[in-house]
Amino acid sequence: MAIDVTNANISVAISKEGKIISYQEALNSRDQSKFLPHFVNQSLENAKIEFDDLNYLIVTSGPGGFTGLRVGLAFAHSLSVVKPQIKIYAVSNFEVYAFRASQQIKIFHQNIVILQAFRKAFAIKIFSKSIDEPFKIIYETQLQEFFQSLISQNPNFIRIVSGNAMKKSWDIICDIKSLIFLPRFPFIRASYVCKLAEKKILQKAKFLNLDPIYCKLPNL
């Protein structure tokens, strides 16, 4: 099972042997703490299974909305107490967006995820074989310069860009021709969290712990 409530939505999915067998979603839900348990129970009912049948629970840990992060991670912590046999892990929102983008564009050098951090700032993380750096907070006024500097280092690289800040940043970066934009992923779906988790399990890759990932203002 995978859940995402890191922004204004609720998304719950259950997969078995690589196939999604149940999916529940509500956009712009105002009371995530109230409706998340209902969505989880409905997903279990639709899949015709019980909590004890679950092997894993994967939850997104951010960056995202403060309230949503607390709701999702609190649910995961509670379940770890009452159902200790279920393996409970987290993945970052960056990972989910990067994974989904890589399913659409197979060949690239850098997979760039841009998320909304603050009103006029973005959280950006670059995935590649050679780069494994923490995400950066980039202000709106710095965004174009950031990408131009990145491109100048390796002008021939294929770079794909996705994330929930695509709409907000579009007017700033849309004219940078060496970037491949994937604007059709405005929010996370738990079905892709399931698929990402399955890949990580098969590859024996590390998951994150249940600590929230928050965006912090950089020192000026």
mmCIF file of C-alpha atoms in Angstrom:
data_model
loop_
_atom_site.group_PDB
_atom_site.id
_atom_site.type_symbol
_atom_site.label_atom_id
_atom_site.label_comp_id
_atom_site.label_asym_id
_atom_site.label_seq_id
_atom_site.Cartn_x
_atom_site.Cartn_y
_atom_site.Cartn_z
ATOM 1 C CA MET A 1 0.000 0.000 0.000
ATOM 2 C CA ALA A 2 1.112 3.538 -0.741
ATOM 3 C CA ILE A 3 -0.368 6.819 0.472
ATOM 4 C CA ASP A 4 0.279 10.448 -0.381
ATOM 5 C CA VAL A 5 -1.211 13.399 1.475
ATOM 6 C CA THR A 6 1.743 15.764 1.190
ATOM 7 C CA ASN A 7 -0.287 18.471 -0.518
ATOM 8 C CA ALA A 8 -4.015 19.194 -0.726
ATOM 9 C CA ASN A 9 -4.911 15.784 -2.160
ATOM 10 C CA ILE A 10 -5.428 12.302 -0.766
ATOM 11 C CA SER A 11 -4.183 9.347 -2.780
ATOM 12 C CA VAL A 12 -4.135 5.682 -1.714
ATOM 13 C CA ALA A 13 -3.108 2.702 -3.832
ATOM 14 C CA ILE A 14 -2.561 -1.016 -3.324
ATOM 15 C CA SER A 15 -0.473 -3.125 -5.671
ATOM 16 C CA LYS A 16 0.091 -6.850 -6.005
ATOM 17 C CA GLU A 17 2.689 -8.484 -8.235
ATOM 18 C CA GLY A 18 3.249 -5.284 -10.170
ATOM 19 C CA LYS A 19 -0.414 -4.447 -10.755
ATOM 20 C CA ILE A 20 -2.528 -1.771 -9.066
ATOM 21 C CA ILE A 21 -5.508 -3.586 -7.564
ATOM 22 C CA SER A 22 -7.091 -0.631 -5.756
ATOM 23 C CA TYR A 23 -6.875 3.137 -6.101
ATOM 24 C CA GLN A 24 -8.625 5.965 -4.259
ATOM 25 C CA GLU A 25 -8.106 9.677 -4.865
ATOM 26 C CA ALA A 26 -9.619 12.964 -3.722
ATOM 27 C CA LEU A 27 -8.376 16.294 -5.030
ATOM 28 C CA ASN A 28 -8.294 19.403 -2.848
ATOM 29 C CA SER A 29 -9.441 17.571 0.263
ATOM 30 C CA ARG A 30 -9.865 19.994 3.168
ATOM 31 C CA ASP A 31 -9.726 17.512 6.028
ATOM 32 C CA GLN A 32 -7.054 14.937 5.271
ATOM 33 C CA SER A 33 -6.826 13.630 8.830
ATOM 34 C CA LYS A 34 -10.540 12.820 8.768
ATOM 35 C CA PHE A 35 -10.738 11.242 5.326
ATOM 36 C CA LEU A 36 -7.418 9.375 5.055
ATOM 37 C CA PRO A 37 -8.518 6.437 7.283
ATOM 38 C CA HIS A 38 -11.727 6.162 5.244
ATOM 39 C CA PHE A 39 -9.762 6.067 1.988
ATOM 40 C CA VAL A 40 -7.400 3.438 3.380
ATOM 41 C CA ASN A 41 -10.271 1.231 4.550
ATOM 42 C CA GLN A 42 -12.085 1.685 1.242
ATOM 43 C CA SER A 43 -8.945 0.694 -0.645
ATOM 44 C CA LEU A 44 -8.568 -2.453 1.440
ATOM 45 C CA GLU A 45 -12.226 -3.296 0.865
ATOM 46 C CA ASN A 46 -11.937 -2.779 -2.886
ATOM 47 C CA ALA A 47 -8.850 -4.993 -2.996
ATOM 48 C CA LYS A 48 -10.663 -7.577 -0.843
ATOM 49 C CA ILE A 49 -7.838 -7.751 1.669
ATOM 50 C CA GLU A 50 -7.188 -6.725 5.278
ATOM 51 C CA PHE A 51 -4.381 -4.820 6.993
ATOM 52 C CA ASP A 52 -2.753 -8.106 8.002
ATOM 53 C CA ASP A 53 -2.388 -8.997 4.323
ATOM 54 C CA LEU A 54 -0.144 -5.994 3.648
ATOM 55 C CA ASN A 55 3.603 -6.509 3.396
ATOM 56 C CA TYR A 56 4.557 -2.854 3.009
ATOM 57 C CA LEU A 57 3.228 0.629 3.601
ATOM 58 C CA ILE A 58 5.042 3.361 1.692
ATOM 59 C CA VAL A 59 4.315 6.999 2.496
ATOM 60 C CA THR A 60 5.611 10.174 0.864
ATOM 61 C CA SER A 61 7.641 12.332 3.233
ATOM 62 C CA GLY A 62 7.835 15.617 1.319
ATOM 63 C CA PRO A 63 8.639 18.314 0.625
ATOM 64 C CA GLY A 64 4.987 19.311 0.725
ATOM 65 C CA GLY A 65 2.320 20.975 2.793
ATOM 66 C CA PHE A 66 2.987 21.032 6.540
ATOM 67 C CA THR A 67 -0.419 19.635 7.519
ATOM 68 C CA GLY A 68 -0.426 16.895 4.900
ATOM 69 C CA LEU A 69 3.055 15.744 5.864
ATOM 70 C CA ARG A 70 2.023 15.467 9.507
ATOM 71 C CA VAL A 71 -1.145 13.536 8.647
ATOM 72 C CA GLY A 72 0.546 10.988 6.405
ATOM 73 C CA LEU A 73 3.546 10.356 8.625
ATOM 74 C CA ALA A 74 1.433 10.224 11.801
ATOM 75 C CA PHE A 75 -0.743 7.578 10.151
ATOM 76 C CA ALA A 76 2.361 5.578 9.212
ATOM 77 C CA HIS A 77 3.804 5.854 12.740
ATOM 78 C CA SER A 78 0.500 4.726 14.275
ATOM 79 C CA LEU A 79 0.267 1.743 11.949
ATOM 80 C CA SER A 80 3.834 0.727 12.810
ATOM 81 C CA VAL A 81 2.735 0.385 16.440
ATOM 82 C CA VAL A 82 -0.465 -1.609 15.914
ATOM 83 C CA LYS A 83 0.808 -3.649 12.934
ATOM 84 C CA PRO A 84 4.554 -4.116 13.564
ATOM 85 C CA GLN A 85 4.777 -6.917 11.004
ATOM 86 C CA ILE A 86 4.166 -4.450 8.140
ATOM 87 C CA LYS A 87 7.349 -2.911 6.748
ATOM 88 C CA ILE A 88 6.786 0.856 6.717
ATOM 89 C CA TYR A 89 9.058 3.198 4.777
ATOM 90 C CA ALA A 90 9.050 6.599 3.125
ATOM 91 C CA VAL A 91 10.042 8.002 -0.247
ATOM 92 C CA SER A 92 10.571 11.654 -1.048
ATOM 93 C CA ASN A 93 8.342 13.607 -3.400
ATOM 94 C CA PHE A 94 11.456 14.240 -5.477
ATOM 95 C CA GLU A 95 11.902 10.501 -5.994
ATOM 96 C CA VAL A 96 8.312 9.998 -7.100
ATOM 97 C CA TYR A 97 8.379 12.784 -9.679
ATOM 98 C CA ALA A 98 11.772 11.656 -10.986
ATOM 99 C CA PHE A 99 10.570 8.058 -11.270
ATOM 100 C CA ARG A 100 7.423 9.032 -13.123
ATOM 101 C CA ALA A 101 9.398 11.209 -15.533
ATOM 102 C CA SER A 102 11.846 8.372 -16.188
ATOM 103 C CA GLN A 103 8.941 6.130 -17.177
ATOM 104 C CA GLN A 104 8.092 8.538 -19.984
ATOM 105 C CA ILE A 105 11.571 9.607 -21.123
ATOM 106 C CA LYS A 106 13.947 6.656 -21.044
ATOM 107 C CA ILE A 107 17.172 8.285 -22.195
ATOM 108 C CA PHE A 108 18.523 11.312 -20.327
ATOM 109 C CA HIS A 109 21.547 12.563 -18.424
ATOM 110 C CA GLN A 110 19.798 14.587 -15.719
ATOM 111 C CA ASN A 111 16.329 14.187 -14.251
ATOM 112 C CA ILE A 112 15.390 17.494 -12.629
ATOM 113 C CA VAL A 113 12.480 17.882 -10.209
ATOM 114 C CA ILE A 114 11.187 21.341 -9.327
ATOM 115 C CA LEU A 115 8.725 21.642 -6.438
ATOM 116 C CA GLN A 116 6.974 24.604 -4.896
ATOM 117 C CA ALA A 117 8.808 25.593 -1.714
ATOM 118 C CA PHE A 118 7.539 29.043 -0.784
ATOM 119 C CA ARG A 119 5.572 31.801 -2.473
ATOM 120 C CA LYS A 120 8.488 32.891 -4.653
ATOM 121 C CA ALA A 121 10.924 30.023 -4.224
ATOM 122 C CA PHE A 122 11.378 26.497 -5.530
ATOM 123 C CA ALA A 123 12.955 23.299 -4.234
ATOM 124 C CA ILE A 124 15.069 21.667 -6.940
ATOM 125 C CA LYS A 125 16.807 18.298 -6.959
ATOM 126 C CA ILE A 126 18.874 16.818 -9.772
ATOM 127 C CA PHE A 127 19.021 13.052 -10.287
ATOM 128 C CA SER A 128 21.780 11.493 -12.383
ATOM 129 C CA LYS A 129 24.385 8.766 -12.183
ATOM 130 C CA SER A 130 27.062 11.244 -11.146
ATOM 131 C CA ILE A 131 25.114 13.667 -8.929
ATOM 132 C CA ASP A 132 23.588 12.837 -5.560
ATOM 133 C CA GLU A 133 23.350 16.192 -3.845
ATOM 134 C CA PRO A 134 20.739 17.559 -1.423
ATOM 135 C CA PHE A 135 17.964 19.612 -2.951
ATOM 136 C CA LYS A 136 18.435 23.356 -3.265
ATOM 137 C CA ILE A 137 16.123 26.281 -2.583
ATOM 138 C CA ILE A 138 16.167 28.607 -5.580
ATOM 139 C CA TYR A 139 14.329 31.916 -5.604
ATOM 140 C CA GLU A 140 12.141 32.871 -8.532
ATOM 141 C CA THR A 141 14.568 35.621 -9.518
ATOM 142 C CA GLN A 142 17.448 33.109 -9.571
ATOM 143 C CA LEU A 143 15.740 30.321 -11.480
ATOM 144 C CA GLN A 144 16.723 31.157 -15.045
ATOM 145 C CA GLU A 145 20.324 31.794 -14.044
ATOM 146 C CA PHE A 146 20.380 28.465 -12.176
ATOM 147 C CA PHE A 147 19.334 26.505 -15.255
ATOM 148 C CA GLN A 148 21.616 28.429 -17.588
ATOM 149 C CA SER A 149 24.574 27.754 -15.303
ATOM 150 C CA LEU A 150 23.652 24.075 -15.120
ATOM 151 C CA ILE A 151 23.407 23.786 -18.900
ATOM 152 C CA SER A 152 26.717 25.573 -19.467
ATOM 153 C CA GLN A 153 28.534 22.833 -17.552
ATOM 154 C CA ASN A 154 27.429 20.143 -20.038
ATOM 155 C CA PRO A 155 25.658 21.734 -23.019
ATOM 156 C CA ASN A 156 24.958 18.415 -24.771
ATOM 157 C CA PHE A 157 23.201 16.744 -21.856
ATOM 158 C CA ILE A 158 19.589 15.621 -22.200
ATOM 159 C CA ARG A 159 17.690 17.080 -19.251
ATOM 160 C CA ILE A 160 14.082 16.336 -18.303
ATOM 161 C CA VAL A 161 12.148 18.592 -15.931
ATOM 162 C CA SER A 162 8.984 17.798 -13.960
ATOM 163 C CA GLY A 163 7.340 18.648 -10.642
ATOM 164 C CA ASN A 164 4.407 20.441 -9.090
ATOM 165 C CA ALA A 165 5.993 23.857 -9.711
ATOM 166 C CA MET A 166 6.023 23.541 -13.495
ATOM 167 C CA LYS A 167 3.052 25.879 -13.919
ATOM 168 C CA LYS A 168 4.500 28.451 -11.542
ATOM 169 C CA SER A 169 7.941 28.392 -13.163
ATOM 170 C CA TRP A 170 6.835 27.984 -16.784
ATOM 171 C CA ASP A 171 7.111 31.623 -17.857
ATOM 172 C CA ILE A 172 10.649 31.760 -16.495
ATOM 173 C CA ILE A 173 12.145 28.612 -18.029
ATOM 174 C CA CYS A 174 9.939 27.768 -21.031
ATOM 175 C CA ASP A 175 12.340 29.422 -23.503
ATOM 176 C CA ILE A 176 15.317 27.302 -22.432
ATOM 177 C CA LYS A 177 15.370 25.010 -25.455
ATOM 178 C CA SER A 178 17.731 22.357 -24.133
ATOM 179 C CA LEU A 179 15.228 21.252 -21.465
ATOM 180 C CA ILE A 180 12.511 18.634 -21.987
ATOM 181 C CA PHE A 181 9.471 19.633 -19.934
ATOM 182 C CA LEU A 182 6.934 17.166 -18.558
ATOM 183 C CA PRO A 183 4.132 19.421 -17.291
ATOM 184 C CA ARG A 184 1.452 16.723 -17.143
ATOM 185 C CA PHE A 185 2.375 15.588 -13.627
ATOM 186 C CA PRO A 186 0.932 18.367 -11.421
ATOM 187 C CA PHE A 187 0.514 16.142 -8.362
ATOM 188 C CA ILE A 188 1.585 12.782 -6.968
ATOM 189 C CA ARG A 189 -0.515 9.676 -7.444
ATOM 190 C CA ALA A 190 -0.067 6.829 -4.976
ATOM 191 C CA SER A 191 -0.138 4.363 -7.868
ATOM 192 C CA TYR A 192 3.280 5.664 -8.922
ATOM 193 C CA VAL A 193 4.492 5.486 -5.342
ATOM 194 C CA CYS A 194 3.603 1.777 -5.451
ATOM 195 C CA LYS A 195 5.507 1.288 -8.698
ATOM 196 C CA LEU A 196 8.533 3.149 -7.372
ATOM 197 C CA ALA A 197 8.475 1.090 -4.172
ATOM 198 C CA GLU A 198 8.302 -2.165 -6.132
ATOM 199 C CA LYS A 199 11.359 -1.125 -8.128
ATOM 200 C CA LYS A 200 13.297 -0.193 -4.993
ATOM 201 C CA ILE A 201 12.369 -3.483 -3.316
ATOM 202 C CA LEU A 202 13.497 -5.516 -6.338
ATOM 203 C CA GLN A 203 16.760 -3.570 -6.531
ATOM 204 C CA LYS A 204 17.218 -3.757 -2.748
ATOM 205 C CA ALA A 205 17.559 0.017 -2.723
ATOM 206 C CA LYS A 206 17.331 2.008 0.487
ATOM 207 C CA PHE A 207 14.118 3.700 1.576
ATOM 208 C CA LEU A 208 13.871 6.790 3.752
ATOM 209 C CA ASN A 209 12.814 6.772 7.384
ATOM 210 C CA LEU A 210 9.606 8.443 8.515
ATOM 211 C CA ASP A 211 11.047 11.912 9.064
ATOM 212 C CA PRO A 212 9.362 14.792 7.208
ATOM 213 C CA ILE A 213 11.324 16.711 4.584
ATOM 214 C CA TYR A 214 10.756 20.433 5.019
ATOM 215 C CA CYS A 215 11.946 23.329 2.901
ATOM 216 C CA LYS A 216 14.003 25.862 4.827
ATOM 217 C CA LEU A 217 14.828 29.374 3.724
ATOM 218 C CA PRO A 218 18.483 29.675 2.683
ATOM 219 C CA ASN A 219 20.748 32.229 4.273
ATOM 220 C CA LEU A 220 20.944 35.406 2.212
#
